[in-house]
Amino acid sequence: MRRPILAANWKMNMNSAEVSAFTNQFIPLVANADEVDIVIAPPFTLLDRLANEIAGTAIQSAGQNVNPEESGAFTGEIAAGMLADMGCAYAIVGHSERRALFGESSEFVARKAAALLRHEISPIVCVGETLEQRDAGRALEVVETQLRESLAGVSGDQAEQVVVAYEPVWAIGTGRTATPEIAQEVHGHIRSQLSAQFGDAGNRIRIQYGGSVKPETVYDLMSQPDIDGALVGGASLDPIAFSRIVLFQSQRNQ
Ligand code: PEP
């Protein structure tokens, strides 16, 4: 049984006062959600503030990105050790916005994942096809290649620490959620690939779905056999909406 993982990707949003306003509302709402992992990825500048706000709760923090180098002359970059120092348990790598806007390749993503694992931070490795690739019938092939290349540096022993996020680019920030069946088809394919690469450990890797997840859509998505969580952008900025996503079990028939 894989433990569900619901993660907020705040992207380039929020300030320190808004973090406190969010957590003041959010923490009591999810106080009894002890069967799921709850993760929040704020901008780097808010990691310290968030760490103070979530201290003593089961909520964990994440970086939205990382540089694969350990330290040095990389102006503007953040190393895995720095995220560990901020108490991060996770970090997102390979988000489609970084692949598309900052030209990041899967090889670079693999180096980031390896750097995080050296610091015992779980990488949330994002993969997903564009609409053009889907329409050309290439969705599974594109995801398979991204995943193989992005996980190239992960050993069998480390596999279980990895989280994979399937995020079809056409569903991110567009209000278009993939149907549970479309998402499951890709998640099932990812599962087979993970099992082929890592054996039993591949069955224990959690695969999140991401792309316009809302309280109204989360239950049906989470009911699919290979959907183990959600990576949430827009709806995660609202503490009530994100708490309803965390409490996905109670969203049935909403
Ligand atoms: C994301 O950016 O990871 C994401 C899934 O965003 P949204 O929920 O806004 O589509």
Short mmCIF file of C-alpha atoms in Angstrom, two decimals, residues 22-247:
data_model
loop_
_atom_site.label_atom_id
_atom_site.label_comp_id
_atom_site.label_asym_id
_atom_site.label_seq_id
_atom_site.Cartn_x
_atom_site.Cartn_y
_atom_site.Cartn_z
CA PHE A 22 -2.12 30.34 4.82
CA THR A 23 -0.74 28.09 7.55
CA ASN A 24 -2.98 29.60 10.25
CA GLN A 25 -5.99 28.49 8.22
CA PHE A 26 -4.57 25.31 6.71
CA ILE A 27 -2.95 23.55 9.68
CA PRO A 28 -6.12 23.12 11.78
CA LEU A 29 -8.05 21.91 8.70
CA VAL A 30 -5.62 19.04 8.08
CA ALA A 31 -4.80 18.24 11.71
CA ASN A 32 -6.35 14.77 11.45
CA ALA A 33 -5.00 13.88 8.02
CA ASP A 34 -2.54 11.35 9.39
CA GLU A 35 -2.78 8.83 6.55
CA VAL A 36 -1.28 11.08 3.91
CA ASP A 37 1.96 12.97 3.36
CA ILE A 38 1.45 16.73 2.99
CA VAL A 39 4.17 18.74 1.28
CA ILE A 40 4.43 22.46 0.52
CA ALA A 41 6.96 23.87 -1.97
CA PRO A 42 7.18 27.64 -1.48
CA PRO A 43 9.68 29.95 -3.19
CA PHE A 44 13.17 29.56 -1.67
CA THR A 45 12.86 32.88 0.19
CA LEU A 46 9.92 31.53 2.20
CA LEU A 47 11.36 28.15 3.23
CA ASP A 48 12.58 29.44 6.57
CA ARG A 49 9.28 31.15 7.37
CA LEU A 50 7.36 28.04 6.34
CA ALA A 51 9.63 25.81 8.46
CA ASN A 52 8.77 27.92 11.52
CA GLU A 53 5.05 27.80 10.79
CA ILE A 54 4.89 24.02 10.24
CA ALA A 55 7.20 23.07 13.14
CA GLY A 56 5.50 20.44 15.30
CA THR A 57 3.10 19.37 12.51
CA ALA A 58 3.50 16.49 10.04
CA ILE A 59 3.60 18.88 7.09
CA GLN A 60 6.89 18.78 5.16
CA SER A 61 8.53 21.40 2.99
CA ALA A 62 10.06 21.13 -0.47
CA GLY A 63 12.27 23.14 -2.76
CA GLN A 64 10.87 23.99 -6.19
CA ASN A 65 14.23 23.42 -7.85
CA VAL A 66 17.87 22.71 -7.06
CA ASN A 67 21.27 23.07 -8.70
CA PRO A 68 23.22 19.78 -9.00
CA GLU A 69 26.53 21.29 -7.84
CA GLU A 70 27.50 21.11 -4.17
CA SER A 71 28.65 24.75 -3.88
CA GLY A 72 30.66 27.39 -5.69
CA ALA A 73 30.43 30.12 -8.29
CA PHE A 74 26.85 29.60 -9.47
CA THR A 75 25.26 32.99 -8.86
CA GLY A 76 21.58 32.80 -8.05
CA GLU A 77 21.51 29.03 -7.62
CA ILE A 78 20.58 26.90 -4.59
CA ALA A 79 22.35 23.62 -3.70
CA ALA A 80 20.80 20.47 -2.26
CA GLY A 81 22.73 20.93 1.00
CA MET A 82 21.09 24.34 1.39
CA LEU A 83 17.65 22.79 1.02
CA ALA A 84 18.59 20.17 3.61
CA ASP A 85 19.69 23.00 5.90
CA MET A 86 16.20 24.52 5.52
CA GLY A 87 14.66 21.20 6.56
CA CYS A 88 13.32 20.25 3.13
CA ALA A 89 12.29 16.61 2.78
CA TYR A 90 11.51 16.92 -0.93
CA ALA A 91 12.39 19.02 -3.98
CA ILE A 92 10.66 19.29 -7.34
CA VAL A 93 12.88 18.64 -10.37
CA GLY A 94 12.08 18.65 -14.07
CA HIS A 95 8.90 20.71 -13.78
CA SER A 96 7.64 21.45 -17.29
CA GLU A 97 8.00 25.19 -16.68
CA ARG A 98 11.70 24.68 -16.03
CA ARG A 99 12.06 22.36 -19.02
CA ALA A 100 10.22 24.79 -21.35
CA LEU A 101 11.20 28.24 -20.00
CA PHE A 102 14.74 27.48 -18.83
CA GLY A 103 15.72 24.80 -21.34
CA GLU A 104 16.40 22.09 -18.76
CA SER A 105 17.13 18.66 -20.21
CA SER A 106 16.38 15.31 -18.63
CA GLU A 107 20.14 14.76 -18.23
CA PHE A 108 20.29 17.91 -16.09
CA VAL A 109 17.23 16.75 -14.16
CA ALA A 110 19.00 13.44 -13.47
CA ARG A 111 21.97 15.30 -11.98
CA LYS A 112 19.62 17.30 -9.76
CA ALA A 113 17.88 14.15 -8.56
CA ALA A 114 21.25 12.55 -7.76
CA ALA A 115 22.36 15.66 -5.81
CA LEU A 116 19.16 15.61 -3.76
CA LEU A 117 19.50 11.92 -2.96
CA ARG A 118 23.08 12.53 -1.73
CA HIS A 119 21.49 14.86 0.85
CA GLU A 120 18.64 12.47 1.66
CA ILE A 121 16.05 14.71 0.03
CA SER A 122 13.40 12.97 -2.06
CA PRO A 123 13.23 14.26 -5.62
CA ILE A 124 9.76 14.78 -7.07
CA VAL A 125 10.64 14.07 -10.70
CA CYS A 126 8.16 15.63 -13.14
CA VAL A 127 7.46 14.26 -16.60
CA GLY A 128 4.72 15.00 -19.10
CA GLU A 129 3.91 15.49 -22.76
CA THR A 130 2.76 18.61 -24.61
CA LEU A 131 -0.59 18.76 -26.40
CA GLU A 132 1.19 18.52 -29.74
CA GLN A 133 2.97 15.34 -28.63
CA ARG A 134 -0.29 13.85 -27.32
CA ASP A 135 -2.15 14.70 -30.53
CA ALA A 136 0.64 13.02 -32.49
CA GLY A 137 0.08 9.83 -30.44
CA ARG A 138 3.47 10.17 -28.73
CA ALA A 139 2.42 10.74 -25.09
CA LEU A 140 3.62 7.39 -23.72
CA GLU A 141 6.87 7.44 -25.69
CA VAL A 142 7.71 11.01 -24.57
CA VAL A 143 7.00 10.26 -20.91
CA GLU A 144 8.97 7.02 -21.08
CA THR A 145 12.04 8.77 -22.50
CA GLN A 146 11.87 11.66 -20.00
CA LEU A 147 11.52 9.22 -17.13
CA ARG A 148 14.35 6.92 -18.23
CA GLU A 149 16.75 9.82 -18.71
CA SER A 150 15.68 11.68 -15.56
CA LEU A 151 16.12 8.61 -13.35
CA ALA A 152 19.39 7.52 -14.93
CA GLY A 153 21.41 8.24 -11.78
CA VAL A 154 19.05 6.58 -9.29
CA SER A 155 20.26 3.27 -7.82
CA GLY A 156 18.00 0.42 -6.74
CA ASP A 157 18.60 1.31 -3.10
CA GLN A 158 17.50 4.88 -3.64
CA ALA A 159 14.47 4.14 -5.81
CA GLU A 160 11.87 4.19 -3.04
CA GLN A 161 12.83 7.70 -2.02
CA VAL A 162 11.88 9.03 -5.44
CA VAL A 163 8.42 10.40 -6.23
CA VAL A 164 7.35 10.69 -9.87
CA ALA A 165 4.85 13.36 -10.94
CA TYR A 166 3.03 12.87 -14.23
CA GLU A 167 2.01 16.34 -15.37
CA PRO A 168 0.64 16.61 -18.88
CA VAL A 169 1.75 20.07 -20.01
CA TRP A 170 -1.64 20.75 -21.62
CA ALA A 171 -3.34 20.36 -18.22
CA ILE A 172 -1.07 22.64 -16.16
CA GLY A 173 -2.67 25.94 -15.23
CA THR A 174 -5.21 25.53 -18.03
CA GLY A 175 -8.21 24.30 -16.04
CA ARG A 176 -8.11 21.11 -18.21
CA THR A 177 -7.62 18.09 -15.96
CA ALA A 178 -6.81 14.82 -17.70
CA THR A 179 -9.67 12.41 -17.16
CA PRO A 180 -8.90 9.77 -14.53
CA GLU A 181 -8.74 7.20 -17.35
CA ILE A 182 -6.25 9.20 -19.42
CA ALA A 183 -4.11 9.80 -16.34
CA GLN A 184 -4.27 6.13 -15.30
CA GLU A 185 -3.17 4.97 -18.75
CA VAL A 186 0.05 6.97 -18.39
CA HIS A 187 0.50 6.15 -14.70
CA GLY A 188 0.12 2.44 -15.50
CA HIS A 189 2.79 2.78 -18.18
CA ILE A 190 5.09 4.61 -15.74
CA ARG A 191 4.48 1.89 -13.16
CA SER A 192 5.54 -0.86 -15.60
CA GLN A 193 8.65 1.10 -16.47
CA LEU A 194 9.55 1.63 -12.79
CA SER A 195 9.01 -2.05 -12.03
CA ALA A 196 11.16 -3.08 -14.98
CA GLN A 197 13.94 -0.73 -13.83
CA PHE A 198 13.78 -1.24 -10.06
CA GLY A 199 11.89 -4.51 -9.50
CA ASP A 200 9.79 -4.57 -6.32
CA ALA A 201 10.99 -1.12 -5.30
CA GLY A 202 9.39 0.19 -8.49
CA ASN A 203 6.01 -0.91 -7.14
CA ARG A 204 6.56 1.18 -4.04
CA ILE A 205 7.47 4.42 -5.84
CA ARG A 206 4.64 6.92 -5.57
CA ILE A 207 3.33 8.50 -8.76
CA GLN A 208 1.52 11.83 -8.43
CA TYR A 209 -0.78 13.34 -11.01
CA GLY A 210 -0.51 17.09 -11.65
CA GLY A 211 -2.51 19.40 -13.87
CA SER A 212 -5.36 21.63 -12.68
CA VAL A 213 -6.25 19.29 -9.78
CA LYS A 214 -9.20 20.69 -7.81
CA PRO A 215 -11.16 19.50 -4.76
CA GLU A 216 -13.90 18.44 -7.20
CA THR A 217 -11.59 16.24 -9.31
CA VAL A 218 -9.17 14.80 -6.76
CA TYR A 219 -11.28 11.87 -5.50
CA ASP A 220 -11.80 10.28 -8.91
CA LEU A 221 -8.15 10.74 -9.80
CA MET A 222 -6.99 9.23 -6.50
CA SER A 223 -9.33 6.25 -7.03
CA GLN A 224 -7.19 5.06 -9.95
CA PRO A 225 -4.87 2.17 -9.08
CA ASP A 226 -1.60 3.89 -10.01
CA ILE A 227 -2.37 7.46 -8.90
CA ASP A 228 -0.82 7.87 -5.47
CA GLY A 229 -1.01 11.61 -5.00
CA ALA A 230 -1.31 15.02 -6.56
CA LEU A 231 1.06 17.87 -7.33
CA VAL A 232 -1.08 20.98 -7.18
CA GLY A 233 -0.33 24.47 -8.46
CA GLY A 234 -3.16 27.02 -8.61
CA ALA A 235 -5.55 25.37 -6.13
CA SER A 236 -2.77 25.00 -3.55
CA LEU A 237 -2.62 28.76 -3.00
CA ASP A 238 -6.01 28.62 -1.31
CA PRO A 239 -5.79 26.95 2.12
CA ILE A 240 -9.38 25.74 2.00
CA ALA A 241 -9.10 24.27 -1.51
CA PHE A 242 -5.76 22.60 -0.72
CA SER A 243 -7.10 21.19 2.57
CA ARG A 244 -10.00 19.64 0.63
CA ILE A 245 -7.49 18.10 -1.77
CA VAL A 246 -5.49 16.70 1.16
CA LEU A 247 -8.74 15.30 2.58
#
